[in-house]
PDB file of C-alpha atoms in Angstrom:
ATOM      1  CA  MET A   1       0.008  -0.016   0.098  1.00  0.00           C
ATOM      2  CA  GLY A   2       3.038   2.378  -0.227  1.00  0.00           C
ATOM      3  CA  VAL A   3       3.823   2.693   3.314  1.00  0.00           C
ATOM      4  CA  PRO A   4       7.445   3.790   3.907  1.00  0.00           C
ATOM      5  CA  HIS A   5       8.777   1.601   6.780  1.00  0.00           C
ATOM      6  CA  ALA A   6      12.128   0.489   8.096  1.00  0.00           C
ATOM      7  CA  PRO A   7      13.185  -2.507   6.333  1.00  0.00           C
ATOM      8  CA  GLY A   8      13.224  -5.444   8.446  1.00  0.00           C
ATOM      9  CA  ILE A   9      13.073  -9.545   8.687  1.00  0.00           C
ATOM     10  CA  VAL A  10      11.711 -12.032  11.226  1.00  0.00           C
ATOM     11  CA  VAL A  11      13.920 -14.852  13.009  1.00  0.00           C
ATOM     12  CA  GLU A  12      12.361 -17.595  15.153  1.00  0.00           C
ATOM     13  CA  VAL A  13      13.553 -19.002  18.170  1.00  0.00           C
ATOM     14  CA  SER A  14      13.873 -22.314  16.331  1.00  0.00           C
ATOM     15  CA  GLN A  15      16.480 -21.192  14.164  1.00  0.00           C
ATOM     16  CA  ALA A  16      20.266 -21.282  15.291  1.00  0.00           C
ATOM     17  CA  LEU A  17      21.378 -18.050  17.186  1.00  0.00           C
ATOM     18  CA  ARG A  18      24.383 -17.675  15.157  1.00  0.00           C
ATOM     19  CA  ALA A  19      22.559 -18.153  11.804  1.00  0.00           C
ATOM     20  CA  SER A  20      20.095 -15.534  12.934  1.00  0.00           C
ATOM     21  CA  VAL A  21      22.984 -13.036  13.549  1.00  0.00           C
ATOM     22  CA  GLU A  22      24.554 -13.579  10.450  1.00  0.00           C
ATOM     23  CA  LYS A  23      21.161 -13.359   8.495  1.00  0.00           C
ATOM     24  CA  ILE A  24      20.537  -9.967  10.221  1.00  0.00           C
ATOM     25  CA  TRP A  25      23.941  -8.551   9.607  1.00  0.00           C
ATOM     26  CA  SER A  26      23.676  -9.579   5.869  1.00  0.00           C
ATOM     27  CA  VAL A  27      20.317  -8.274   5.049  1.00  0.00           C
ATOM     28  CA  LEU A  28      20.067  -5.304   7.437  1.00  0.00           C
ATOM     29  CA  GLY A  29      23.499  -4.501   8.581  1.00  0.00           C
ATOM     30  CA  LYS A  30      24.974  -4.126  12.287  1.00  0.00           C
ATOM     31  CA  SER A  31      22.691  -0.634  13.206  1.00  0.00           C
ATOM     32  CA  VAL A  32      19.521  -2.843  14.091  1.00  0.00           C
ATOM     33  CA  VAL A  33      16.419  -2.755  16.597  1.00  0.00           C
ATOM     34  CA  ILE A  34      15.464  -5.946  17.974  1.00  0.00           C
ATOM     35  CA  LYS A  35      11.956  -6.300  19.200  1.00  0.00           C
ATOM     36  CA  PRO A  36       9.192  -9.028  19.962  1.00  0.00           C
ATOM     37  CA  ALA A  37       7.065  -9.186  16.687  1.00  0.00           C
ATOM     38  CA  SER A  38       3.698  -8.512  18.550  1.00  0.00           C
ATOM     39  CA  GLY A  39       5.037  -6.939  21.874  1.00  0.00           C
ATOM     40  CA  GLY A  40       4.319  -3.343  23.294  1.00  0.00           C
ATOM     41  CA  SER A  41       5.652  -0.743  25.860  1.00  0.00           C
ATOM     42  CA  SER A  42       9.234  -1.377  24.247  1.00  0.00           C
ATOM     43  CA  ILE A  43       9.583  -4.126  26.400  1.00  0.00           C
ATOM     44  CA  GLY A  44      12.097  -6.591  25.235  1.00  0.00           C
ATOM     45  CA  VAL A  45      13.265  -4.075  22.746  1.00  0.00           C
ATOM     46  CA  SER A  46      17.193  -3.527  22.234  1.00  0.00           C
ATOM     47  CA  ARG A  47      18.966  -1.230  19.903  1.00  0.00           C
ATOM     48  CA  LEU A  48      22.235  -1.993  18.313  1.00  0.00           C
ATOM     49  CA  SER A  49      25.074  -0.037  16.730  1.00  0.00           C
ATOM     50  CA  GLU A  50      27.753  -0.510  14.372  1.00  0.00           C
ATOM     51  CA  ALA A  51      30.173  -0.774  17.016  1.00  0.00           C
ATOM     52  CA  ASP A  52      28.326  -4.112  18.664  1.00  0.00           C
ATOM     53  CA  GLU A  53      29.384  -7.216  17.875  1.00  0.00           C
ATOM     54  CA  ALA A  54      27.920 -10.903  17.794  1.00  0.00           C
ATOM     55  CA  PRO A  55      27.644 -11.380  21.652  1.00  0.00           C
ATOM     56  CA  ALA A  56      25.450  -8.165  21.824  1.00  0.00           C
ATOM     57  CA  LEU A  57      23.247  -9.138  19.197  1.00  0.00           C
ATOM     58  CA  GLU A  58      22.767 -12.539  20.337  1.00  0.00           C
ATOM     59  CA  ALA A  59      21.975 -11.225  23.837  1.00  0.00           C
ATOM     60  CA  ALA A  60      19.301  -8.915  22.388  1.00  0.00           C
ATOM     61  CA  LEU A  61      17.612 -11.695  20.498  1.00  0.00           C
ATOM     62  CA  MET A  62      17.641 -14.190  23.532  1.00  0.00           C
ATOM     63  CA  ALA A  63      16.018 -11.447  25.633  1.00  0.00           C
ATOM     64  CA  ALA A  64      13.433 -10.789  22.933  1.00  0.00           C
ATOM     65  CA  PHE A  65      12.777 -14.611  22.609  1.00  0.00           C
ATOM     66  CA  LEU A  66      11.850 -14.563  26.446  1.00  0.00           C
ATOM     67  CA  ILE A  67       8.813 -12.800  25.498  1.00  0.00           C
ATOM     68  CA  GLU A  68       7.803 -14.303  22.144  1.00  0.00           C
ATOM     69  CA  SER A  69       9.165 -17.046  19.914  1.00  0.00           C
ATOM     70  CA  ARG A  70       8.974 -14.751  16.733  1.00  0.00           C
ATOM     71  CA  VAL A  71      11.335 -11.757  16.846  1.00  0.00           C
ATOM     72  CA  LEU A  72      11.616  -8.782  14.340  1.00  0.00           C
ATOM     73  CA  ALA A  73      14.837  -7.430  13.336  1.00  0.00           C
ATOM     74  CA  GLU A  74      14.633  -3.787  11.788  1.00  0.00           C
ATOM     75  CA  ARG A  75      17.180  -1.432  10.272  1.00  0.00           C
ATOM     76  CA  ARG A  76      17.895   1.377  12.942  1.00  0.00           C
ATOM     77  CA  GLU A  77      16.471   4.640  11.781  1.00  0.00           C
ATOM     78  CA  PHE A  78      17.474   8.101  13.060  1.00  0.00           C
ATOM     79  CA  GLY A  79      15.537  11.121  13.471  1.00  0.00           C
ATOM     80  CA  LEU A  80      12.832  12.474  15.698  1.00  0.00           C
ATOM     81  CA  GLU A  81      10.150   9.918  17.435  1.00  0.00           C
ATOM     82  CA  VAL A  82       6.866  10.821  16.303  1.00  0.00           C
ATOM     83  CA  THR A  83       3.470   9.119  16.880  1.00  0.00           C
ATOM     84  CA  CYS A  84       0.210   9.346  14.921  1.00  0.00           C
ATOM     85  CA  ALA A  85      -3.117   8.119  16.653  1.00  0.00           C
ATOM     86  CA  VAL A  86      -5.831   7.108  14.343  1.00  0.00           C
ATOM     87  CA  LEU A  87      -9.433   6.816  15.224  1.00  0.00           C
ATOM     88  CA  GLU A  88     -12.251   5.266  13.070  1.00  0.00           C
ATOM     89  CA  ASP A  89     -15.380   7.356  12.564  1.00  0.00           C
ATOM     90  CA  GLU A  90     -19.034   6.267  13.012  1.00  0.00           C
ATOM     91  CA  ALA A  91     -18.831   4.826   9.096  1.00  0.00           C
ATOM     92  CA  GLY A  92     -15.566   2.871  10.017  1.00  0.00           C
ATOM     93  CA  GLU A  93     -13.141   5.199   8.252  1.00  0.00           C
ATOM     94  CA  PRO A  94      -9.905   5.844   9.762  1.00  0.00           C
ATOM     95  CA  GLN A  95      -9.269   9.401  10.846  1.00  0.00           C
ATOM     96  CA  PRO A  96      -5.869  10.772  11.674  1.00  0.00           C
ATOM     97  CA  LEU A  97      -5.448  12.802  14.915  1.00  0.00           C
ATOM     98  CA  PRO A  98      -2.852  15.498  15.427  1.00  0.00           C
ATOM     99  CA  PRO A  99       0.640  14.182  15.276  1.00  0.00           C
ATOM    100  CA  THR A 100       2.793  14.102  18.550  1.00  0.00           C
ATOM    101  CA  GLN A 101       6.581  14.542  19.052  1.00  0.00           C
ATOM    102  CA  ILE A 102       7.953  12.534  21.762  1.00  0.00           C
ATOM    103  CA  LEU A 103      10.936  13.752  23.877  1.00  0.00           C
ATOM    104  CA  SER A 104      12.245  11.364  26.292  1.00  0.00           C
ATOM    105  CA  LYS A 105      13.890  12.725  29.274  1.00  0.00           C
ATOM    106  CA  ALA A 106      14.373   9.204  31.311  1.00  0.00           C
ATOM    107  CA  ALA A 107      16.506   7.849  28.570  1.00  0.00           C
ATOM    108  CA  ASP A 108      17.838   8.601  25.020  1.00  0.00           C
ATOM    109  CA  TRP A 109      14.873   6.986  23.384  1.00  0.00           C
ATOM    110  CA  TYR A 110      11.172   6.318  24.456  1.00  0.00           C
ATOM    111  CA  ASN A 111      11.662   3.279  26.293  1.00  0.00           C
ATOM    112  CA  PHE A 112       9.616   1.798  29.124  1.00  0.00           C
ATOM    113  CA  LEU A 113      10.538   3.991  32.212  1.00  0.00           C
ATOM    114  CA  ALA A 114      10.136   7.029  29.643  1.00  0.00           C
ATOM    115  CA  ARG A 115       6.690   5.905  28.766  1.00  0.00           C
ATOM    116  CA  TYR A 116       5.405   5.280  32.188  1.00  0.00           C
ATOM    117  CA  GLY A 117       7.514   7.261  34.657  1.00  0.00           C
ATOM    118  CA  LYS A 118       5.866  10.604  35.839  1.00  0.00           C
ATOM    119  CA  GLY A 119       7.679  13.538  34.014  1.00  0.00           C
ATOM    120  CA  ALA A 120       9.786  11.051  32.110  1.00  0.00           C
ATOM    121  CA  SER A 121       8.987  12.391  28.696  1.00  0.00           C
ATOM    122  CA  GLU A 122       7.488  15.404  27.046  1.00  0.00           C
ATOM    123  CA  HIS A 123       4.888  15.193  24.362  1.00  0.00           C
ATOM    124  CA  LEU A 124       4.194  17.838  21.949  1.00  0.00           C
ATOM    125  CA  CYS A 125       1.082  17.675  20.333  1.00  0.00           C
ATOM    126  CA  PRO A 126       0.443  18.743  17.602  1.00  0.00           C
ATOM    127  CA  ALA A 127       4.184  18.271  16.829  1.00  0.00           C
ATOM    128  CA  PRO A 128       5.769  21.495  15.580  1.00  0.00           C
ATOM    129  CA  PHE A 129       6.153  20.628  11.806  1.00  0.00           C
ATOM    130  CA  SER A 130       5.320  22.105   8.787  1.00  0.00           C
ATOM    131  CA  ALA A 131       1.509  21.694   7.594  1.00  0.00           C
ATOM    132  CA  ALA A 132       2.792  19.556   4.626  1.00  0.00           C
ATOM    133  CA  LEU A 133       4.913  17.137   6.910  1.00  0.00           C
ATOM    134  CA  LEU A 134       1.871  16.911   9.536  1.00  0.00           C
ATOM    135  CA  LYS A 135      -0.250  16.057   6.869  1.00  0.00           C
ATOM    136  CA  GLU A 136       2.322  13.104   5.435  1.00  0.00           C
ATOM    137  CA  ILE A 137       2.560  11.737   8.804  1.00  0.00           C
ATOM    138  CA  GLN A 138      -0.936  11.363   9.072  1.00  0.00           C
ATOM    139  CA  ARG A 139      -1.173  10.024   5.640  1.00  0.00           C
ATOM    140  CA  CYS A 140       1.353   7.252   6.489  1.00  0.00           C
ATOM    141  CA  ALA A 141      -0.608   6.687   9.831  1.00  0.00           C
ATOM    142  CA  VAL A 142      -3.706   5.925   7.841  1.00  0.00           C
ATOM    143  CA  LEU A 143      -2.055   3.795   5.382  1.00  0.00           C
ATOM    144  CA  ALA A 144      -0.435   1.551   7.959  1.00  0.00           C
ATOM    145  CA  HIS A 145      -3.607   1.229   9.925  1.00  0.00           C
ATOM    146  CA  GLN A 146      -5.179  -0.178   6.764  1.00  0.00           C
ATOM    147  CA  ALA A 147      -2.368  -2.407   5.836  1.00  0.00           C
ATOM    148  CA  VAL A 148      -2.514  -4.354   9.069  1.00  0.00           C
ATOM    149  CA  GLY A 149      -6.361  -4.553   9.126  1.00  0.00           C
ATOM    150  CA  ALA A 150      -6.425  -2.750  12.385  1.00  0.00           C
ATOM    151  CA  ARG A 151      -9.822  -1.969  13.812  1.00  0.00           C
ATOM    152  CA  ASP A 152     -11.426   1.173  15.523  1.00  0.00           C
ATOM    153  CA  LEU A 153      -8.023   2.745  16.668  1.00  0.00           C
ATOM    154  CA  SER A 154      -4.426   2.195  16.384  1.00  0.00           C
ATOM    155  CA  ARG A 155      -1.209   4.326  17.157  1.00  0.00           C
ATOM    156  CA  VAL A 156       1.184   4.527  14.422  1.00  0.00           C
ATOM    157  CA  ASP A 157       5.198   5.099  15.622  1.00  0.00           C
ATOM    158  CA  VAL A 158       7.230   6.733  12.949  1.00  0.00           C
ATOM    159  CA  ILE A 159      10.922   8.342  12.737  1.00  0.00           C
ATOM    160  CA  VAL A 160      10.694  11.951  11.006  1.00  0.00           C
ATOM    161  CA  ASP A 161      13.530  13.780   9.273  1.00  0.00           C
ATOM    162  CA  PRO A 162      12.123  17.373   9.437  1.00  0.00           C
ATOM    163  CA  GLU A 163      14.715  18.982   7.077  1.00  0.00           C
ATOM    164  CA  LEU A 164      13.929  16.287   4.308  1.00  0.00           C
ATOM    165  CA  GLU A 165      10.352  15.883   5.350  1.00  0.00           C
ATOM    166  CA  LYS A 166      10.846  12.194   5.366  1.00  0.00           C
ATOM    167  CA  VAL A 167       8.384   9.791   7.163  1.00  0.00           C
ATOM    168  CA  MET A 168       9.559   6.248   8.077  1.00  0.00           C
ATOM    169  CA  VAL A 169       6.763   4.114   9.582  1.00  0.00           C
ATOM    170  CA  LEU A 170       8.418   1.930  12.609  1.00  0.00           C
ATOM    171  CA  GLU A 171       5.341   0.040  13.844  1.00  0.00           C
ATOM    172  CA  VAL A 172       1.352  -0.046  14.418  1.00  0.00           C
ATOM    173  CA  ASN A 173       0.010  -0.355  17.928  1.00  0.00           C
ATOM    174  CA  THR A 174      -3.295  -2.141  17.467  1.00  0.00           C
ATOM    175  CA  LEU A 175      -4.077  -1.619  21.349  1.00  0.00           C
ATOM    176  CA  PRO A 176      -2.404   1.750  22.247  1.00  0.00           C
ATOM    177  CA  GLY A 177      -2.301   2.439  25.912  1.00  0.00           C
ATOM    178  CA  MET A 178      -4.841   4.550  27.780  1.00  0.00           C
ATOM    179  CA  THR A 179      -2.787   5.312  30.884  1.00  0.00           C
ATOM    180  CA  PRO A 180      -2.261   8.958  32.252  1.00  0.00           C
ATOM    181  CA  THR A 181       0.981   9.247  30.448  1.00  0.00           C
ATOM    182  CA  SER A 182      -0.503   7.682  27.339  1.00  0.00           C
ATOM    183  CA  LEU A 183      -0.285   9.169  23.933  1.00  0.00           C
ATOM    184  CA  PHE A 184      -3.549   8.199  22.282  1.00  0.00           C
ATOM    185  CA  PRO A 185      -6.043   9.700  24.671  1.00  0.00           C
ATOM    186  CA  GLU A 186      -3.495  12.846  24.798  1.00  0.00           C
ATOM    187  CA  ALA A 187      -4.005  13.415  21.277  1.00  0.00           C
ATOM    188  CA  CYS A 188      -7.822  12.596  21.494  1.00  0.00           C
ATOM    189  CA  ALA A 189      -7.913  15.592  24.078  1.00  0.00           C
ATOM    190  CA  VAL A 190      -6.206  17.971  21.888  1.00  0.00           C
ATOM    191  CA  SER A 191      -8.906  17.063  19.059  1.00  0.00           C
ATOM    192  CA  GLY A 192     -11.417  17.813  21.625  1.00  0.00           C
ATOM    193  CA  LEU A 193     -12.586  14.404  22.634  1.00  0.00           C
ATOM    194  CA  SER A 194     -12.481  13.634  26.283  1.00  0.00           C
ATOM    195  CA  PHE A 195     -11.542  10.241  27.621  1.00  0.00           C
ATOM    196  CA  GLU A 196     -15.016   9.449  28.471  1.00  0.00           C
ATOM    197  CA  ALA A 197     -16.190  10.201  25.144  1.00  0.00           C
ATOM    198  CA  LEU A 198     -13.641   8.208  23.586  1.00  0.00           C
ATOM    199  CA  CYS A 199     -14.254   5.068  26.002  1.00  0.00           C
ATOM    200  CA  ASP A 200     -18.230   5.569  25.249  1.00  0.00           C
ATOM    201  CA  ARG A 201     -17.447   5.612  21.629  1.00  0.00           C
ATOM    202  CA  LEU A 202     -15.385   2.246  21.363  1.00  0.00           C
ATOM    203  CA  VAL A 203     -17.781   0.516  23.351  1.00  0.00           C
ATOM    204  CA  ARG A 204     -20.860   1.606  21.440  1.00  0.00           C
ATOM    205  CA  ARG A 205     -19.098   0.563  17.886  1.00  0.00           C
ATOM    206  CA  ALA A 206     -18.055  -2.889  19.798  1.00  0.00           C
ATOM    207  CA  TYR A 207     -21.646  -3.190  20.852  1.00  0.00           C
ATOM    208  CA  ALA A 208     -22.934  -2.378  17.409  1.00  0.00           C
ATOM    209  CA  ARG A 209     -20.626  -5.003  15.805  1.00  0.00           C
ATOM    210  CA  PRO A 210     -22.458  -7.923  14.263  1.00  0.00           C
ATOM    211  CA  ARG A 211     -21.895 -10.968  16.345  1.00  0.00           C
ATOM    212  CA  VAL A 212     -19.701 -13.649  15.183  1.00  0.00           C
ATOM    213  CA  LEU A 213     -21.615 -16.509  13.535  1.00  0.00           C
ATOM    214  CA  GLN A 214     -21.183 -19.921  14.989  1.00  0.00           C
ATOM    215  CA  PRO A 215     -21.225 -23.036  12.647  1.00  0.00           C
ATOM    216  CA  ALA A 216     -23.892 -25.394  13.296  1.00  0.00           C
ATOM    217  CA  GLU A 217     -22.732 -28.341  15.424  1.00  0.00           C
ATOM    218  CA  VAL A 218     -22.134 -31.468  13.138  1.00  0.00           C
ATOM    219  CA  PRO A 219     -23.305 -34.508  15.012  1.00  0.00           C
ATOM    220  CA  MET A 220     -20.692 -37.174  15.442  1.00  0.00           C
ATOM    221  CA  PRO A 221     -21.262 -40.278  13.224  1.00  0.00           C
ATOM    222  CA  ALA A 222     -22.717 -43.529  14.829  1.00  0.00           C
ATOM    223  CA  PRO A 223     -20.042 -46.068  15.837  1.00  0.00           C
ATOM    224  CA  PRO A 224     -20.155 -48.889  13.476  1.00  0.00           C
ATOM    225  CA  ASP A 225     -22.181 -51.996  14.456  1.00  0.00           C
ATOM    226  CA  GLN A 226     -20.167 -54.183  16.355  1.00  0.00           C
ATOM    227  CA  PRO A 227     -19.962 -57.820  15.665  1.00  0.00           C
ATOM    228  CA  GLU A 228     -21.635 -60.547  17.683  1.00  0.00           C
TER     229      GLU A 228
END
């Protein structure tokens, strides 16, 4: 669907660790990010640089495998950390909310502590970019939401180069956080949608959704006659 994204590959826990390291290096280089394929909150995520050798990458893979048997290795992208929430309207059409620039204070990237620690990060919403760049971030967020088949809501994390006005999608959060420090409800508030109204909207959409049809039970065949 034309979503600009960081190149990546999936590695499995069943594969030989050294073979996975060599595959990652040959395809993506040494500057990579390792993350559980469907994890969240940056748990199990490691960032590696060109200076890191095989033991560091092996340790990163093993840490991620403790959480999930499938791990995503992505080429590390550099720029500003930005996220864009997407909320579907009553007709089911995804609508992007104002993008948010994330300034981490607790670490040099938006890790678990920076996400949930009080005062550990600063969120600029709307992000202080040109109108054209904000629109491009929103366009990419909607495309990513649609590409993964997300429903009702999502939050799309991107890396932005403001000078080149370049956007690179990192991942789609299909169940974004709803804590007091979370980004999705914050973007909703900036858009004029309160947390209570957001929850009410999501519940009503879920309740109105057609129920999943259950197939009719097929009776087991009668056992064959037993010989006398």
